[in-house]
């Protein structure tokens, strides 16, 4: 029997040196008995521009890579260099995982599938009919699409950058015509939150370098759930306030782990042990 060569994967982006993703993938590979090498491919270190992501894909394929994760600032740029793209990634116009299979480069977005899988695991049975999303950036966009696939019928989007929230609301309305998606302002939260099933926070506020909470937590109430996608730290000031208000909560580790779980499965074709990857992730960030 011929043995397959070690799995080979990498993460393309800028400032990816401290990423936890290589450690997560390789530890799961070892636990599965796979030889699995996962490298960071930092554009700054390599002296490459984001626009050269297509060349990097060509070389990765020639060099025998099985797959790549793609992060800032290449998630949109990479789309034009693929042979095929999964439907949810196509809808988003952003790809964070590329798999080389049968000579073809196929793009996926495991940020959006990862949020959905993490949500289902961490907040089972939670109502999703009406949701407020705070933060309309790259991560917020992936979360919004996941929520609409999870059945959200009314999505309100709030961002400091009002134009960004409006643009996202228009794009989502085009993609999900059955849902009501609207941009809203911070002063409307006092009207929106009493009637919402839940809130997802997707701005950098609450990260170690941006402490605090993006809105007035006095508006939280026990009939709503609160999900934060910030995961450094895992227990943010928002989640502490939400627990104190009696809300069910979901930390950002769920999305972070499941984007890696889904990418591992796509790159290796082997189903990872999500609980083991989650325990490893929580060790790494604690
Ligand atoms: P981004 O820069 O693309 O978008 C951030 C958005 O937040 C912007 O639209 C900005 O205007 C808005 N914003 C900033 N401060 C705000 C405030 N106080 N109130 C309202 N809006 C505000 O960033 P991103 O890539 O979307 O990442 C956002 C956060 O999500 C980061 O903390 C990142 O670490 C986290 N993230 C987590 C995961 C995960 O897997 N859990 C994945 C991706 C990103």
Tab-separated table of C-alpha atoms and ligand atoms in Angstrom:
chain	number	residue	atom	x	y	z
A	1	UNK	CA	0.000	0.000	0.000
A	2	UNK	CA	1.434	3.428	-0.899
A	3	UNK	CA	1.349	5.912	1.924
A	4	UNK	CA	0.118	9.413	1.186
A	5	UNK	CA	2.646	12.221	1.772
A	6	UNK	CA	2.153	14.342	4.908
A	7	UNK	CA	-0.743	16.785	4.719
A	8	UNK	CA	0.569	20.250	3.971
A	9	UNK	CA	-1.408	23.431	4.710
A	10	UNK	CA	-0.746	27.113	5.379
A	11	UNK	CA	-2.254	30.401	6.485
A	12	UNK	CA	-1.887	33.389	4.117
A	13	UNK	CA	-2.308	36.914	5.504
A	14	UNK	CA	-0.470	39.771	7.188
A	15	UNK	CA	0.641	39.563	10.816
A	16	UNK	CA	-0.309	35.888	11.033
A	17	UNK	CA	2.756	34.897	13.107
A	18	UNK	CA	0.860	34.724	16.447
A	19	UNK	CA	-2.130	32.842	14.960
A	20	UNK	CA	-3.325	29.831	16.985
A	21	UNK	CA	-4.564	28.075	13.826
A	22	UNK	CA	-1.337	26.169	12.954
A	23	UNK	CA	-1.073	24.748	16.492
A	24	UNK	CA	-4.754	23.772	16.487
A	25	UNK	CA	-4.580	21.965	13.132
A	26	UNK	CA	-1.296	20.175	13.807
A	27	UNK	CA	-2.316	18.986	17.296
A	28	UNK	CA	-5.563	17.566	15.890
A	29	UNK	CA	-3.598	15.953	13.045
A	30	UNK	CA	-1.256	14.267	15.559
A	31	UNK	CA	-4.214	13.101	17.655
A	32	UNK	CA	-5.738	11.566	14.495
A	33	UNK	CA	-2.452	9.817	13.668
A	34	UNK	CA	-1.922	12.023	10.598
A	35	UNK	CA	1.335	13.585	9.515
A	36	UNK	CA	0.206	17.190	9.119
A	37	UNK	CA	2.402	20.254	8.569
A	38	UNK	CA	0.709	23.660	8.790
A	39	UNK	CA	2.776	26.795	8.133
A	40	UNK	CA	2.115	30.535	8.411
A	41	UNK	CA	2.738	32.314	5.082
A	42	UNK	CA	2.966	35.940	6.212
A	43	UNK	CA	2.892	38.449	3.337
A	44	UNK	CA	5.020	40.937	5.317
A	45	UNK	CA	7.666	38.335	6.125
A	46	UNK	CA	7.718	37.123	2.510
A	47	UNK	CA	7.771	40.686	1.092
A	48	UNK	CA	4.660	40.036	-1.007
A	49	UNK	CA	1.648	42.270	-1.653
A	50	UNK	CA	-1.933	41.120	-0.982
A	51	UNK	CA	-2.539	41.256	-4.768
A	52	UNK	CA	0.017	38.444	-5.164
A	53	UNK	CA	-2.289	35.966	-3.409
A	54	UNK	CA	-3.055	34.382	-6.822
A	55	UNK	CA	0.667	33.674	-7.369
A	56	UNK	CA	0.824	32.177	-3.882
A	57	UNK	CA	-2.041	29.840	-4.750
A	58	UNK	CA	-0.264	28.773	-7.939
A	59	UNK	CA	2.931	28.013	-6.027
A	60	UNK	CA	1.144	26.289	-3.162
A	61	UNK	CA	-0.552	23.983	-5.664
A	62	UNK	CA	2.770	23.259	-7.443
A	63	UNK	CA	4.483	22.590	-4.121
A	64	UNK	CA	1.902	20.002	-3.133
A	65	UNK	CA	-0.176	21.904	-0.572
A	66	UNK	CA	-3.482	20.237	0.286
A	67	UNK	CA	-5.121	23.486	1.368
A	68	UNK	CA	-4.778	27.012	2.695
A	69	UNK	CA	-6.525	29.277	5.122
A	70	UNK	CA	-6.774	32.866	3.955
A	71	UNK	CA	-7.128	35.843	6.256
A	72	UNK	CA	-6.895	39.641	6.233
A	73	UNK	CA	-6.323	41.279	3.748
A	74	UNK	CA	-6.791	38.537	1.129
A	75	UNK	CA	-10.251	37.023	1.788
A	76	UNK	CA	-11.889	38.956	-1.060
A	77	UNK	CA	-8.821	39.162	-3.300
A	78	UNK	CA	-8.464	35.382	-3.462
A	79	UNK	CA	-11.948	34.884	-4.949
A	80	UNK	CA	-10.766	35.746	-8.488
A	81	UNK	CA	-8.102	33.014	-8.401
A	82	UNK	CA	-10.255	29.960	-7.742
A	83	UNK	CA	-11.570	27.252	-10.071
A	84	UNK	CA	-14.720	26.827	-8.024
A	85	UNK	CA	-16.351	28.311	-4.966
A	86	UNK	CA	-18.838	26.940	-2.456
A	87	UNK	CA	-22.276	28.590	-2.506
A	88	UNK	CA	-22.101	30.323	0.894
A	89	UNK	CA	-18.600	31.677	0.212
A	90	UNK	CA	-19.748	32.893	-3.205
A	91	UNK	CA	-22.675	34.673	-1.569
A	92	UNK	CA	-20.319	36.388	0.873
A	93	UNK	CA	-17.704	37.222	-1.767
A	94	UNK	CA	-15.071	36.147	0.773
A	95	UNK	CA	-13.065	32.937	1.132
A	96	UNK	CA	-11.036	31.839	4.163
A	97	UNK	CA	-10.284	28.250	3.106
A	98	UNK	CA	-8.944	26.935	-0.205
A	99	UNK	CA	-8.706	23.227	-0.915
A	100	UNK	CA	-6.577	21.836	-3.765
A	101	UNK	CA	-8.405	18.793	-5.081
A	102	UNK	CA	-8.015	16.975	-8.422
A	103	UNK	CA	-5.883	19.844	-9.723
A	104	UNK	CA	-8.523	22.455	-8.848
A	105	UNK	CA	-8.558	25.223	-6.230
A	106	UNK	CA	-11.930	25.338	-4.466
A	107	UNK	CA	-12.887	28.145	-2.049
A	108	UNK	CA	-15.000	27.946	1.122
A	109	UNK	CA	-15.877	30.259	3.992
A	110	UNK	CA	-15.633	28.533	7.367
A	111	UNK	CA	-16.094	31.826	9.287
A	112	UNK	CA	-19.760	31.717	8.351
A	113	UNK	CA	-20.193	27.930	8.757
A	114	UNK	CA	-18.087	28.123	11.949
A	115	UNK	CA	-20.365	30.729	13.521
A	116	UNK	CA	-23.428	28.623	12.656
A	117	UNK	CA	-21.915	25.394	14.042
A	118	UNK	CA	-20.620	27.130	17.189
A	119	UNK	CA	-24.002	28.782	17.732
A	120	UNK	CA	-25.851	25.461	17.407
A	121	UNK	CA	-23.463	23.836	19.885
A	122	UNK	CA	-23.221	26.659	22.418
A	123	UNK	CA	-26.796	28.013	22.404
A	124	UNK	CA	-28.915	24.968	21.519
A	125	UNK	CA	-32.573	25.767	20.951
A	126	UNK	CA	-32.020	29.538	21.058
A	127	UNK	CA	-34.631	31.542	19.130
A	128	UNK	CA	-33.183	33.342	16.101
A	129	UNK	CA	-36.264	35.079	14.656
A	130	UNK	CA	-35.155	38.581	15.583
A	131	UNK	CA	-31.485	39.465	16.119
A	132	UNK	CA	-29.425	42.636	16.573
A	133	UNK	CA	-25.904	42.586	15.123
A	134	UNK	CA	-23.411	45.158	16.428
A	135	UNK	CA	-20.504	45.411	13.958
A	136	UNK	CA	-20.739	45.301	10.159
A	137	UNK	CA	-17.093	44.505	9.285
A	138	UNK	CA	-15.681	41.314	7.778
A	139	UNK	CA	-16.596	39.088	10.722
A	140	UNK	CA	-20.003	40.743	11.157
A	141	UNK	CA	-20.777	40.027	7.488
A	142	UNK	CA	-19.974	36.308	7.912
A	143	UNK	CA	-22.095	36.202	11.091
A	144	UNK	CA	-25.015	37.994	9.391
A	145	UNK	CA	-25.153	35.443	6.576
A	146	UNK	CA	-25.005	32.603	9.105
A	147	UNK	CA	-27.879	34.130	11.112
A	148	UNK	CA	-30.027	34.505	7.997
A	149	UNK	CA	-29.346	30.848	7.119
A	150	UNK	CA	-30.286	29.944	10.714
A	151	UNK	CA	-33.710	31.481	10.129
A	152	UNK	CA	-33.414	35.068	11.331
A	153	UNK	CA	-36.405	36.906	9.841
A	154	UNK	CA	-35.554	40.350	11.212
A	155	UNK	CA	-31.916	41.464	11.456
A	156	UNK	CA	-30.939	44.949	12.670
A	157	UNK	CA	-27.351	46.036	12.063
A	158	UNK	CA	-25.615	48.738	14.107
A	159	UNK	CA	-22.126	50.083	13.418
A	160	UNK	CA	-20.239	53.284	14.234
A	161	UNK	CA	-19.758	53.530	10.480
A	162	UNK	CA	-23.403	54.095	9.481
A	163	UNK	CA	-22.698	53.782	5.730
A	164	UNK	CA	-21.067	50.418	6.288
A	165	UNK	CA	-24.114	49.140	8.171
A	166	UNK	CA	-26.448	50.433	5.413
A	167	UNK	CA	-24.382	48.878	2.630
A	168	UNK	CA	-24.350	45.516	4.398
A	169	UNK	CA	-28.103	45.706	5.042
A	170	UNK	CA	-28.746	46.362	1.315
A	171	UNK	CA	-26.450	43.510	0.233
A	172	UNK	CA	-28.091	41.095	2.663
A	173	UNK	CA	-31.571	42.110	1.537
A	174	UNK	CA	-30.570	41.285	-2.062
A	175	UNK	CA	-29.200	37.899	-0.980
A	176	UNK	CA	-32.017	37.024	1.449
A	177	UNK	CA	-35.138	38.706	0.050
A	178	UNK	CA	-37.472	36.915	2.489
A	179	UNK	CA	-35.793	38.470	5.532
A	180	UNK	CA	-36.150	42.014	6.838
A	181	UNK	CA	-32.650	43.430	7.212
A	182	UNK	CA	-32.117	47.042	8.193
A	183	UNK	CA	-29.335	49.303	9.396
A	184	UNK	CA	-30.063	51.051	12.641
A	185	UNK	CA	-28.404	53.534	14.966
A	186	UNK	CA	-27.125	53.159	18.518
A	187	UNK	CA	-29.933	55.319	19.908
A	188	UNK	CA	-32.470	52.802	18.495
A	189	UNK	CA	-31.037	49.992	20.644
A	190	UNK	CA	-33.360	51.072	23.457
A	191	UNK	CA	-36.281	50.199	21.142
A	192	UNK	CA	-34.727	47.130	19.474
A	193	UNK	CA	-33.287	45.240	22.441
A	194	UNK	CA	-36.484	44.835	24.507
A	195	UNK	CA	-38.002	42.929	21.533
A	196	UNK	CA	-35.022	40.954	20.271
A	197	UNK	CA	-34.297	37.237	20.677
A	198	UNK	CA	-30.585	37.891	20.807
A	199	UNK	CA	-27.607	40.090	20.061
A	200	UNK	CA	-24.288	39.298	18.380
A	201	UNK	CA	-21.366	41.598	19.050
A	202	UNK	CA	-18.803	41.723	16.198
A	203	UNK	CA	-16.649	44.821	16.751
A	204	UNK	CA	-13.123	44.760	18.240
A	205	UNK	CA	-14.408	46.378	21.458
A	206	UNK	CA	-13.680	44.134	24.427
A	207	UNK	CA	-10.387	42.804	23.070
A	208	UNK	CA	-7.459	43.236	25.449
A	209	UNK	CA	-6.269	46.242	23.393
A	210	UNK	CA	-9.786	47.767	23.047
A	211	UNK	CA	-11.364	47.224	26.485
A	212	UNK	CA	-14.968	48.110	27.251
A	213	UNK	CA	-18.398	47.439	25.751
A	214	UNK	CA	-19.695	49.004	22.508
A	215	UNK	CA	-23.156	49.913	23.877
A	216	UNK	CA	-25.106	50.469	27.101
A	217	UNK	CA	-25.451	47.078	28.822
A	218	UNK	CA	-28.331	48.382	30.975
A	219	UNK	CA	-30.467	47.462	27.915
A	220	UNK	CA	-29.777	43.709	28.288
A	221	UNK	CA	-32.563	41.562	29.733
A	222	UNK	CA	-32.995	37.878	30.667
A	223	UNK	CA	-35.233	37.000	27.692
A	224	UNK	CA	-32.415	37.519	25.201
A	225	UNK	CA	-29.162	35.698	24.474
A	226	UNK	CA	-25.833	37.466	23.857
A	227	UNK	CA	-23.041	36.155	21.622
A	228	UNK	CA	-19.638	37.832	21.500
A	229	UNK	CA	-17.200	36.946	18.724
A	230	UNK	CA	-14.224	38.547	20.478
A	231	UNK	CA	-12.149	35.669	21.905
A	232	UNK	CA	-9.081	37.371	23.396
A	233	UNK	CA	-10.147	37.426	26.205
A	234	UNK	CA	-12.836	34.750	26.084
A	235	UNK	CA	-14.754	36.271	28.984
A	236	UNK	CA	-15.338	39.834	27.790
A	237	UNK	CA	-16.892	42.709	29.748
A	238	UNK	CA	-19.986	42.290	27.515
A	239	UNK	CA	-20.405	38.618	28.446
A	240	UNK	CA	-19.927	39.418	32.138
A	241	UNK	CA	-22.650	42.098	31.938
A	242	UNK	CA	-24.920	39.739	29.970
A	243	UNK	CA	-24.588	36.963	32.568
A	244	UNK	CA	-25.294	39.505	35.316
A	245	UNK	CA	-28.465	40.512	33.406
A	246	UNK	CA	-29.571	36.854	33.274
A	247	UNK	CA	-28.896	36.273	29.535
A	248	UNK	CA	-27.711	32.997	27.970
A	249	UNK	CA	-24.275	33.710	26.501
A	250	UNK	CA	-21.915	32.388	23.827
A	251	UNK	CA	-18.236	33.328	23.772
A	252	UNK	CA	-16.143	33.968	20.655
A	253	UNK	CA	-14.211	30.740	21.134
A	254	UNK	CA	-17.054	28.743	19.558
A	255	UNK	CA	-16.773	30.533	16.208
A	256	UNK	CA	-12.961	30.483	16.338
A	257	UNK	CA	-12.856	26.729	17.031
A	258	UNK	CA	-15.497	25.767	14.472
A	259	UNK	CA	-13.887	27.779	11.677
A	260	UNK	CA	-10.812	25.599	12.347
A	261	UNK	CA	-12.874	22.391	12.733
A	262	UNK	CA	-14.597	22.990	9.393
A	263	UNK	CA	-11.312	23.941	7.670
A	264	UNK	CA	-9.523	20.841	9.040
A	265	UNK	CA	-12.299	18.606	7.661
A	266	UNK	CA	-12.154	20.306	4.242
A	267	UNK	CA	-8.351	20.232	3.963
A	268	UNK	CA	-7.758	16.671	5.197
A	269	UNK	CA	-11.077	14.990	4.387
A	270	UNK	CA	-10.918	13.598	7.959
A	271	UNK	CA	-13.590	14.498	10.535
A	272	UNK	CA	-11.846	16.210	13.460
A	273	UNK	CA	-12.826	15.789	17.115
A	274	UNK	CA	-14.447	19.187	17.768
A	275	UNK	CA	-14.454	18.755	21.551
A	276	UNK	CA	-10.717	17.987	21.537
A	277	UNK	CA	-9.970	20.996	19.306
A	278	UNK	CA	-12.094	23.184	21.570
A	279	UNK	CA	-10.268	22.009	24.719
A	280	UNK	CA	-6.919	22.662	23.013
A	281	UNK	CA	-8.032	26.139	21.858
A	282	UNK	CA	-9.189	27.048	25.374
A	283	UNK	CA	-5.814	25.905	26.775
A	284	UNK	CA	-4.003	28.086	24.226
A	285	UNK	CA	-6.000	31.263	24.978
A	286	UNK	CA	-6.216	30.858	28.751
B	1	LIG	P1	-13.392	44.895	10.878
B	1	LIG	O1	-12.369	45.951	11.116
B	1	LIG	O2	-13.601	44.342	9.513
B	1	LIG	O3	-14.832	45.441	11.368
B	1	LIG	C1	-15.066	45.999	12.640
B	1	LIG	C2	-16.343	46.829	12.541
B	1	LIG	O4	-16.676	47.274	13.863
B	1	LIG	C3	-16.197	48.095	11.685
B	1	LIG	O5	-17.290	48.158	10.787
B	1	LIG	C4	-16.197	49.246	12.692
B	1	LIG	O6	-16.798	50.421	12.166
B	1	LIG	C5	-17.049	48.652	13.789
B	1	LIG	N1	-16.804	49.211	15.120
B	1	LIG	C6	-15.624	49.391	15.731
B	1	LIG	N2	-15.825	49.862	16.979
B	1	LIG	C7	-17.170	49.950	17.153
B	1	LIG	C8	-17.997	50.340	18.212
B	1	LIG	N3	-17.470	50.742	19.376
B	1	LIG	N4	-19.338	50.298	18.042
B	1	LIG	C9	-19.871	49.881	16.866
B	1	LIG	N5	-19.143	49.497	15.793
B	1	LIG	C10	-17.791	49.540	15.954
B	1	LIG	O7	-13.047	43.744	11.909
B	1	LIG	P2	-13.522	42.220	11.848
B	1	LIG	O8	-12.582	41.445	11.019
B	1	LIG	O9	-14.957	42.216	11.478
B	1	LIG	O10	-13.299	41.751	13.356
B	1	LIG	C11	-14.079	42.260	14.424
B	1	LIG	C12	-13.783	41.471	15.699
B	1	LIG	O11	-14.151	40.102	15.517
B	1	LIG	C13	-12.301	41.422	16.089
B	1	LIG	O12	-12.218	41.580	17.488
B	1	LIG	C14	-11.845	40.045	15.746
B	1	LIG	O13	-10.831	39.564	16.589
B	1	LIG	C15	-13.121	39.262	15.973
B	1	LIG	N6	-13.185	38.031	15.146
B	1	LIG	C16	-13.489	36.870	15.779
B	1	LIG	C17	-13.578	35.708	15.047
B	1	LIG	C18	-13.895	34.409	15.721
B	1	LIG	O14	-13.695	33.375	15.097
B	1	LIG	N7	-14.404	34.419	16.929
B	1	LIG	C19	-13.366	35.726	13.655
B	1	LIG	C20	-13.066	36.950	13.034
B	1	LIG	C21	-12.965	38.095	13.811
